[in-house]
Amino acid sequence: MSDDEFYEEETTSNTSKKGDEAFAKAKAGLKKSELDEQLKEYINEWRKQRVKEEDELKRLKEKQAKRKEIRAEQEKKLAMQKKEEEEKLRKEEAEKKAKEAEEKKKRMEEAEAKRQQMLEAQKAKQKEAGAGKKASTAGGGGAVTDARKEMSKTKEQLNEEMKIALSIKIKPLDLEAMDSDELKRKAEDLFNVIVQLETDKYDFEQRRVTQDYELKELKERQKVQLRQKALKKGLDPEALTGKHPPKIRMYSKYERRTDTRTYEDRKKLYEGGWEVIRAETLEAMWKEKYEDWTKRPKARLPKWFGERPGKKAGDPETPEDEEGGEAPPAEEEEEEEEEEEEEEEEEEEEEEEE
């Protein structure tokens, strides 16, 4: 290719490139305008949707607020109803308690009046008959039952009864309407009442002391009787005096009768056993060995330096024909050695067992 041809081709390519660029720019401008329009449409649509959502949210919030108000009103009504019911129950309980207190007060007044009448009647009888001891003993049983009733009551009941009794007994004094003479007379009456109460208190205390002494004496008698009963049955003397009854010891689990044997008799049942059997076997073995030992042939020891071993001073000399003696045979010596070894082994075994 020549230089002219190459130059022409290069110029044509440059012009074509410029035309392509212009076309691309125009196309890009068209696309940008279209994209802007689409974006505007999207934005407008989004704004409309947002307005709708905000309206829906406002509507829901208003609905929620209305529900809260309705619920608060309902709760208020329920609280008012509950309060009214509680007040009604309280009033009913208060009325019931007031009625019970009035009835109790009436009963206490009647009982107090009866008691006063009985006391007056007793005092009159005592004065007439002069039998103070009999009256005191007759009233002892009633006092015990009254004391038991009083002990079974609670603290609140006792306080209420005390208040009612005091309100019946202690009546208000109209001191303003009294003269000096009437006040003196009233003071003397009150003094006499106090003296009488103190004397009654002392009598009751003395009666309590005597009753405690009698109860102790009765308990001691009961203990003596129970001890005798236990001894008759073959039990321990203190078996029946405790809080709980004694265990019934059966003769055996196969015989349905009580065991009347003493502790020593029952202890002898468990004595012996293997120890007794072992002692018997040892005794029999010792007897057998002792018989064998007594039957052994006796041999004298040979002289040592012209003297018999074991010879005491003053003993006569042995004749020469008896010096040698009869020596035990070798077999008998071996048997004796074996028997001695067996005895030593048995003794060692016994020591280990013990």
PDB file of C-alpha atoms in Angstrom, residues 101-311:
ATOM      1  CA  ALA A 101     -71.676  -8.747 119.560  1.00  0.00           C
ATOM      2  CA  GLU A 102     -75.142  -7.693 120.721  1.00  0.00           C
ATOM      3  CA  GLU A 103     -76.284 -11.312 121.021  1.00  0.00           C
ATOM      4  CA  LYS A 104     -73.088 -12.216 122.848  1.00  0.00           C
ATOM      5  CA  LYS A 105     -73.502  -9.253 125.154  1.00  0.00           C
ATOM      6  CA  LYS A 106     -77.038 -10.331 125.929  1.00  0.00           C
ATOM      7  CA  ARG A 107     -75.892 -13.891 126.613  1.00  0.00           C
ATOM      8  CA  MET A 108     -73.091 -12.629 128.829  1.00  0.00           C
ATOM      9  CA  GLU A 109     -75.495 -10.394 130.716  1.00  0.00           C
ATOM     10  CA  GLU A 110     -77.850 -13.321 131.259  1.00  0.00           C
ATOM     11  CA  ALA A 111     -74.970 -15.597 132.316  1.00  0.00           C
ATOM     12  CA  GLU A 112     -73.605 -12.925 134.652  1.00  0.00           C
ATOM     13  CA  ALA A 113     -77.027 -12.425 136.190  1.00  0.00           C
ATOM     14  CA  LYS A 114     -77.417 -16.198 136.687  1.00  0.00           C
ATOM     15  CA  ARG A 115     -73.919 -16.418 138.165  1.00  0.00           C
ATOM     16  CA  GLN A 116     -74.637 -13.591 140.568  1.00  0.00           C
ATOM     17  CA  GLN A 117     -77.879 -15.298 141.619  1.00  0.00           C
ATOM     18  CA  MET A 118     -76.050 -18.594 142.141  1.00  0.00           C
ATOM     19  CA  LEU A 119     -73.314 -16.886 144.150  1.00  0.00           C
ATOM     20  CA  GLU A 120     -75.884 -15.165 146.318  1.00  0.00           C
ATOM     21  CA  ALA A 121     -77.722 -18.466 146.805  1.00  0.00           C
ATOM     22  CA  GLN A 122     -74.452 -20.248 147.707  1.00  0.00           C
ATOM     23  CA  LYS A 123     -73.507 -17.522 150.154  1.00  0.00           C
ATOM     24  CA  ALA A 124     -76.934 -17.738 151.761  1.00  0.00           C
ATOM     25  CA  LYS A 125     -76.626 -21.533 152.067  1.00  0.00           C
ATOM     26  CA  GLN A 126     -73.158 -21.239 153.552  1.00  0.00           C
ATOM     27  CA  LYS A 127     -74.354 -18.765 156.101  1.00  0.00           C
ATOM     28  CA  GLU A 128     -77.320 -20.939 156.980  1.00  0.00           C
ATOM     29  CA  ALA A 129     -75.615 -24.338 157.069  1.00  0.00           C
ATOM     30  CA  GLY A 130     -72.090 -23.226 157.951  1.00  0.00           C
ATOM     31  CA  ALA A 131     -70.600 -25.875 155.665  1.00  0.00           C
ATOM     32  CA  GLY A 132     -67.821 -23.968 153.940  1.00  0.00           C
ATOM     33  CA  LYS A 133     -65.714 -27.018 153.152  1.00  0.00           C
ATOM     34  CA  LYS A 134     -68.510 -28.917 151.424  1.00  0.00           C
ATOM     35  CA  ALA A 135     -69.386 -25.916 149.302  1.00  0.00           C
ATOM     36  CA  SER A 136     -65.751 -25.472 148.285  1.00  0.00           C
ATOM     37  CA  THR A 137     -65.434 -29.156 147.314  1.00  0.00           C
ATOM     38  CA  ALA A 138     -68.770 -29.101 145.465  1.00  0.00           C
ATOM     39  CA  GLY A 139     -67.681 -26.103 143.449  1.00  0.00           C
ATOM     40  CA  GLY A 140     -64.334 -27.728 142.559  1.00  0.00           C
ATOM     41  CA  GLY A 141     -65.662 -29.848 139.695  1.00  0.00           C
ATOM     42  CA  GLY A 142     -67.450 -26.924 138.110  1.00  0.00           C
ATOM     43  CA  ALA A 143     -64.294 -24.830 138.423  1.00  0.00           C
ATOM     44  CA  VAL A 144     -62.289 -27.500 136.578  1.00  0.00           C
ATOM     45  CA  THR A 145     -64.778 -27.646 133.698  1.00  0.00           C
ATOM     46  CA  ASP A 146     -64.885 -23.848 133.502  1.00  0.00           C
ATOM     47  CA  ALA A 147     -61.088 -23.754 133.436  1.00  0.00           C
ATOM     48  CA  ARG A 148     -60.996 -26.261 130.580  1.00  0.00           C
ATOM     49  CA  LYS A 149     -63.496 -24.186 128.611  1.00  0.00           C
ATOM     50  CA  GLU A 150     -61.456 -21.046 129.249  1.00  0.00           C
ATOM     51  CA  MET A 151     -58.251 -22.779 128.095  1.00  0.00           C
ATOM     52  CA  SER A 152     -59.869 -23.865 124.823  1.00  0.00           C
ATOM     53  CA  LYS A 153     -60.779 -20.255 123.941  1.00  0.00           C
ATOM     54  CA  THR A 154     -58.538 -17.980 121.876  1.00  0.00           C
ATOM     55  CA  LYS A 155     -56.974 -14.746 123.084  1.00  0.00           C
ATOM     56  CA  GLU A 156     -59.335 -12.574 121.038  1.00  0.00           C
ATOM     57  CA  GLN A 157     -62.404 -14.339 122.436  1.00  0.00           C
ATOM     58  CA  LEU A 158     -61.135 -13.882 125.998  1.00  0.00           C
ATOM     59  CA  ASN A 159     -60.437 -10.191 125.403  1.00  0.00           C
ATOM     60  CA  GLU A 160     -63.924  -9.651 123.958  1.00  0.00           C
ATOM     61  CA  GLU A 161     -65.577 -11.499 126.834  1.00  0.00           C
ATOM     62  CA  MET A 162     -63.496  -9.519 129.317  1.00  0.00           C
ATOM     63  CA  LYS A 163     -64.563  -6.212 127.739  1.00  0.00           C
ATOM     64  CA  ILE A 164     -68.232  -7.254 127.738  1.00  0.00           C
ATOM     65  CA  ALA A 165     -68.049  -8.477 131.335  1.00  0.00           C
ATOM     66  CA  LEU A 166     -66.353  -5.256 132.439  1.00  0.00           C
ATOM     67  CA  SER A 167     -68.941  -3.158 130.612  1.00  0.00           C
ATOM     68  CA  ILE A 168     -71.682  -5.116 132.483  1.00  0.00           C
ATOM     69  CA  LYS A 169     -70.007  -5.062 135.877  1.00  0.00           C
ATOM     70  CA  ILE A 170     -68.450  -1.595 135.859  1.00  0.00           C
ATOM     71  CA  LYS A 171     -71.199   0.909 135.347  1.00  0.00           C
ATOM     72  CA  PRO A 172     -70.428   4.619 134.988  1.00  0.00           C
ATOM     73  CA  LEU A 173     -70.786   6.674 138.184  1.00  0.00           C
ATOM     74  CA  ASP A 174     -72.726   9.905 138.223  1.00  0.00           C
ATOM     75  CA  LEU A 175     -70.393  11.735 140.580  1.00  0.00           C
ATOM     76  CA  GLU A 176     -71.758  15.208 139.857  1.00  0.00           C
ATOM     77  CA  ALA A 177     -75.208  14.372 141.241  1.00  0.00           C
ATOM     78  CA  MET A 178     -73.774  12.854 144.496  1.00  0.00           C
ATOM     79  CA  ASP A 179     -73.297  14.582 147.849  1.00  0.00           C
ATOM     80  CA  SER A 180     -70.323  14.102 150.123  1.00  0.00           C
ATOM     81  CA  ASP A 181     -72.203  11.497 152.204  1.00  0.00           C
ATOM     82  CA  GLU A 182     -73.193   9.554 149.102  1.00  0.00           C
ATOM     83  CA  LEU A 183     -69.600   9.652 147.855  1.00  0.00           C
ATOM     84  CA  LYS A 184     -68.382   8.282 151.211  1.00  0.00           C
ATOM     85  CA  ARG A 185     -70.957   5.501 151.105  1.00  0.00           C
ATOM     86  CA  LYS A 186     -69.990   4.670 147.513  1.00  0.00           C
ATOM     87  CA  ALA A 187     -66.294   4.564 148.451  1.00  0.00           C
ATOM     88  CA  GLU A 188     -67.061   2.241 151.381  1.00  0.00           C
ATOM     89  CA  ASP A 189     -69.090  -0.044 149.107  1.00  0.00           C
ATOM     90  CA  LEU A 190     -66.263  -0.172 146.576  1.00  0.00           C
ATOM     91  CA  PHE A 191     -63.762  -0.914 149.362  1.00  0.00           C
ATOM     92  CA  ASN A 192     -65.934  -3.781 150.606  1.00  0.00           C
ATOM     93  CA  VAL A 193     -66.212  -5.130 147.053  1.00  0.00           C
ATOM     94  CA  ILE A 194     -62.403  -5.046 146.690  1.00  0.00           C
ATOM     95  CA  VAL A 195     -61.945  -6.835 150.032  1.00  0.00           C
ATOM     96  CA  GLN A 196     -64.441  -9.513 148.982  1.00  0.00           C
ATOM     97  CA  LEU A 197     -62.711 -10.001 145.628  1.00  0.00           C
ATOM     98  CA  GLU A 198     -59.306 -10.324 147.285  1.00  0.00           C
ATOM     99  CA  THR A 199     -60.660 -12.936 149.713  1.00  0.00           C
ATOM    100  CA  ASP A 200     -62.207 -14.877 146.829  1.00  0.00           C
ATOM    101  CA  LYS A 201     -58.904 -14.670 144.969  1.00  0.00           C
ATOM    102  CA  TYR A 202     -57.013 -16.048 147.960  1.00  0.00           C
ATOM    103  CA  ASP A 203     -59.549 -18.883 148.353  1.00  0.00           C
ATOM    104  CA  PHE A 204     -59.211 -19.818 144.687  1.00  0.00           C
ATOM    105  CA  GLU A 205     -55.414 -19.780 144.901  1.00  0.00           C
ATOM    106  CA  GLN A 206     -55.460 -22.063 147.936  1.00  0.00           C
ATOM    107  CA  ARG A 207     -57.904 -24.379 146.180  1.00  0.00           C
ATOM    108  CA  ARG A 208     -55.587 -24.520 143.194  1.00  0.00           C
ATOM    109  CA  VAL A 209     -52.634 -25.431 145.422  1.00  0.00           C
ATOM    110  CA  THR A 210     -54.597 -28.263 147.031  1.00  0.00           C
ATOM    111  CA  GLN A 211     -55.782 -29.510 143.634  1.00  0.00           C
ATOM    112  CA  ASP A 212     -52.209 -29.525 142.284  1.00  0.00           C
ATOM    113  CA  TYR A 213     -51.077 -31.525 145.321  1.00  0.00           C
ATOM    114  CA  GLU A 214     -53.934 -34.007 144.843  1.00  0.00           C
ATOM    115  CA  LEU A 215     -53.104 -34.391 141.149  1.00  0.00           C
ATOM    116  CA  LYS A 216     -49.455 -35.106 141.969  1.00  0.00           C
ATOM    117  CA  GLU A 217     -50.490 -37.698 144.542  1.00  0.00           C
ATOM    118  CA  LEU A 218     -52.821 -39.368 142.049  1.00  0.00           C
ATOM    119  CA  LYS A 219     -50.064 -39.486 139.435  1.00  0.00           C
ATOM    120  CA  GLU A 220     -47.685 -41.121 141.907  1.00  0.00           C
ATOM    121  CA  ARG A 221     -50.318 -43.725 142.800  1.00  0.00           C
ATOM    122  CA  GLN A 222     -50.893 -44.400 139.117  1.00  0.00           C
ATOM    123  CA  LYS A 223     -47.159 -44.887 138.580  1.00  0.00           C
ATOM    124  CA  VAL A 224     -46.965 -47.387 141.444  1.00  0.00           C
ATOM    125  CA  GLN A 225     -49.897 -49.355 140.019  1.00  0.00           C
ATOM    126  CA  LEU A 226     -48.337 -49.376 136.546  1.00  0.00           C
ATOM    127  CA  ARG A 227     -45.002 -50.574 137.937  1.00  0.00           C
ATOM    128  CA  GLN A 228     -46.737 -53.474 139.731  1.00  0.00           C
ATOM    129  CA  LYS A 229     -48.655 -54.297 136.555  1.00  0.00           C
ATOM    130  CA  ALA A 230     -45.419 -54.332 134.503  1.00  0.00           C
ATOM    131  CA  LEU A 231     -43.694 -56.618 137.015  1.00  0.00           C
ATOM    132  CA  LYS A 232     -46.629 -59.045 136.888  1.00  0.00           C
ATOM    133  CA  LYS A 233     -46.348 -59.182 133.098  1.00  0.00           C
ATOM    134  CA  GLY A 234     -42.588 -59.775 133.282  1.00  0.00           C
ATOM    135  CA  LEU A 235     -41.693 -56.362 131.840  1.00  0.00           C
ATOM    136  CA  ASP A 236     -39.364 -53.615 133.030  1.00  0.00           C
ATOM    137  CA  PRO A 237     -40.860 -51.677 135.989  1.00  0.00           C
ATOM    138  CA  GLU A 238     -40.737 -48.374 134.057  1.00  0.00           C
ATOM    139  CA  ALA A 239     -42.157 -49.891 130.849  1.00  0.00           C
ATOM    140  CA  LEU A 240     -45.748 -48.699 131.385  1.00  0.00           C
ATOM    141  CA  THR A 241     -44.962 -45.339 133.026  1.00  0.00           C
ATOM    142  CA  GLY A 242     -43.696 -43.623 129.843  1.00  0.00           C
ATOM    143  CA  LYS A 243     -45.599 -41.698 127.216  1.00  0.00           C
ATOM    144  CA  HIS A 244     -45.845 -44.637 124.839  1.00  0.00           C
ATOM    145  CA  PRO A 245     -46.822 -48.242 125.602  1.00  0.00           C
ATOM    146  CA  PRO A 246     -44.025 -50.867 125.596  1.00  0.00           C
ATOM    147  CA  LYS A 247     -43.258 -53.050 122.628  1.00  0.00           C
ATOM    148  CA  ILE A 248     -44.796 -56.523 122.804  1.00  0.00           C
ATOM    149  CA  ARG A 249     -41.959 -59.050 122.469  1.00  0.00           C
ATOM    150  CA  MET A 250     -43.214 -62.284 120.931  1.00  0.00           C
ATOM    151  CA  TYR A 251     -41.794 -65.672 121.914  1.00  0.00           C
ATOM    152  CA  SER A 252     -40.883 -66.305 118.276  1.00  0.00           C
ATOM    153  CA  LYS A 253     -42.149 -65.239 114.887  1.00  0.00           C
ATOM    154  CA  TYR A 254     -43.822 -68.642 114.471  1.00  0.00           C
ATOM    155  CA  GLU A 255     -45.685 -68.684 117.803  1.00  0.00           C
ATOM    156  CA  ARG A 256     -48.315 -66.061 118.626  1.00  0.00           C
ATOM    157  CA  ARG A 257     -47.608 -65.715 122.329  1.00  0.00           C
ATOM    158  CA  THR A 258     -45.741 -63.124 124.335  1.00  0.00           C
ATOM    159  CA  ASP A 259     -42.218 -63.740 125.589  1.00  0.00           C
ATOM    160  CA  THR A 260     -42.075 -63.771 129.409  1.00  0.00           C
ATOM    161  CA  ARG A 261     -38.417 -64.777 129.656  1.00  0.00           C
ATOM    162  CA  THR A 262     -35.920 -62.495 131.337  1.00  0.00           C
ATOM    163  CA  TYR A 263     -32.989 -60.881 129.597  1.00  0.00           C
ATOM    164  CA  GLU A 264     -30.504 -63.377 131.090  1.00  0.00           C
ATOM    165  CA  ASP A 265     -32.544 -66.355 129.824  1.00  0.00           C
ATOM    166  CA  ARG A 266     -32.655 -64.878 126.334  1.00  0.00           C
ATOM    167  CA  LYS A 267     -28.939 -64.067 126.469  1.00  0.00           C
ATOM    168  CA  LYS A 268     -28.050 -67.701 127.208  1.00  0.00           C
ATOM    169  CA  LEU A 269     -29.655 -68.731 123.914  1.00  0.00           C
ATOM    170  CA  TYR A 270     -26.942 -66.902 121.981  1.00  0.00           C
ATOM    171  CA  GLU A 271     -24.031 -68.022 124.160  1.00  0.00           C
ATOM    172  CA  GLY A 272     -21.749 -70.852 122.979  1.00  0.00           C
ATOM    173  CA  GLY A 273     -22.073 -71.875 119.362  1.00  0.00           C
ATOM    174  CA  TRP A 274     -18.780 -72.194 117.491  1.00  0.00           C
ATOM    175  CA  GLU A 275     -16.709 -71.416 120.576  1.00  0.00           C
ATOM    176  CA  VAL A 276     -18.241 -74.355 122.479  1.00  0.00           C
ATOM    177  CA  ILE A 277     -17.708 -76.741 119.533  1.00  0.00           C
ATOM    178  CA  ARG A 278     -14.088 -75.611 119.161  1.00  0.00           C
ATOM    179  CA  ALA A 279     -13.400 -76.040 122.885  1.00  0.00           C
ATOM    180  CA  GLU A 280     -14.874 -79.564 122.778  1.00  0.00           C
ATOM    181  CA  THR A 281     -12.745 -80.595 119.776  1.00  0.00           C
ATOM    182  CA  LEU A 282      -9.587 -79.201 121.397  1.00  0.00           C
ATOM    183  CA  GLU A 283     -10.355 -81.070 124.634  1.00  0.00           C
ATOM    184  CA  ALA A 284     -10.827 -84.370 122.737  1.00  0.00           C
ATOM    185  CA  MET A 285      -7.584 -83.835 120.786  1.00  0.00           C
ATOM    186  CA  TRP A 286      -5.670 -83.039 123.970  1.00  0.00           C
ATOM    187  CA  LYS A 287      -6.944 -86.217 125.631  1.00  0.00           C
ATOM    188  CA  GLU A 288      -5.864 -88.347 122.661  1.00  0.00           C
ATOM    189  CA  LYS A 289      -2.412 -86.756 122.589  1.00  0.00           C
ATOM    190  CA  TYR A 290      -2.055 -87.125 126.335  1.00  0.00           C
ATOM    191  CA  GLU A 291      -2.854 -90.834 126.166  1.00  0.00           C
ATOM    192  CA  ASP A 292      -0.242 -91.285 123.427  1.00  0.00           C
ATOM    193  CA  TRP A 293       2.243 -89.349 125.516  1.00  0.00           C
ATOM    194  CA  THR A 294       1.694 -91.497 128.603  1.00  0.00           C
ATOM    195  CA  LYS A 295       2.128 -94.698 126.531  1.00  0.00           C
ATOM    196  CA  ARG A 296       5.536 -93.632 125.130  1.00  0.00           C
ATOM    197  CA  PRO A 297       8.627 -95.793 126.081  1.00  0.00           C
ATOM    198  CA  LYS A 298      10.695 -94.132 128.803  1.00  0.00           C
ATOM    199  CA  ALA A 299      14.500 -93.978 128.187  1.00  0.00           C
ATOM    200  CA  ARG A 300      17.239 -92.788 130.496  1.00  0.00           C
ATOM    201  CA  LEU A 301      19.767 -90.290 129.328  1.00  0.00           C
ATOM    202  CA  PRO A 302      23.404 -91.476 128.981  1.00  0.00           C
ATOM    203  CA  LYS A 303      26.014 -90.407 131.518  1.00  0.00           C
ATOM    204  CA  TRP A 304      27.953 -87.304 130.831  1.00  0.00           C
ATOM    205  CA  PHE A 305      31.427 -87.225 132.317  1.00  0.00           C
ATOM    206  CA  GLY A 306      30.475 -90.063 134.692  1.00  0.00           C
ATOM    207  CA  GLU A 307      27.227 -88.413 135.952  1.00  0.00           C
ATOM    208  CA  ARG A 308      23.624 -88.847 134.968  1.00  0.00           C
ATOM    209  CA  PRO A 309      22.028 -85.600 133.658  1.00  0.00           C
ATOM    210  CA  GLY A 310      19.335 -84.326 135.992  1.00  0.00           C
ATOM    211  CA  LYS A 311      20.674 -86.205 138.989  1.00  0.00           C
TER     212      LYS A 311
END
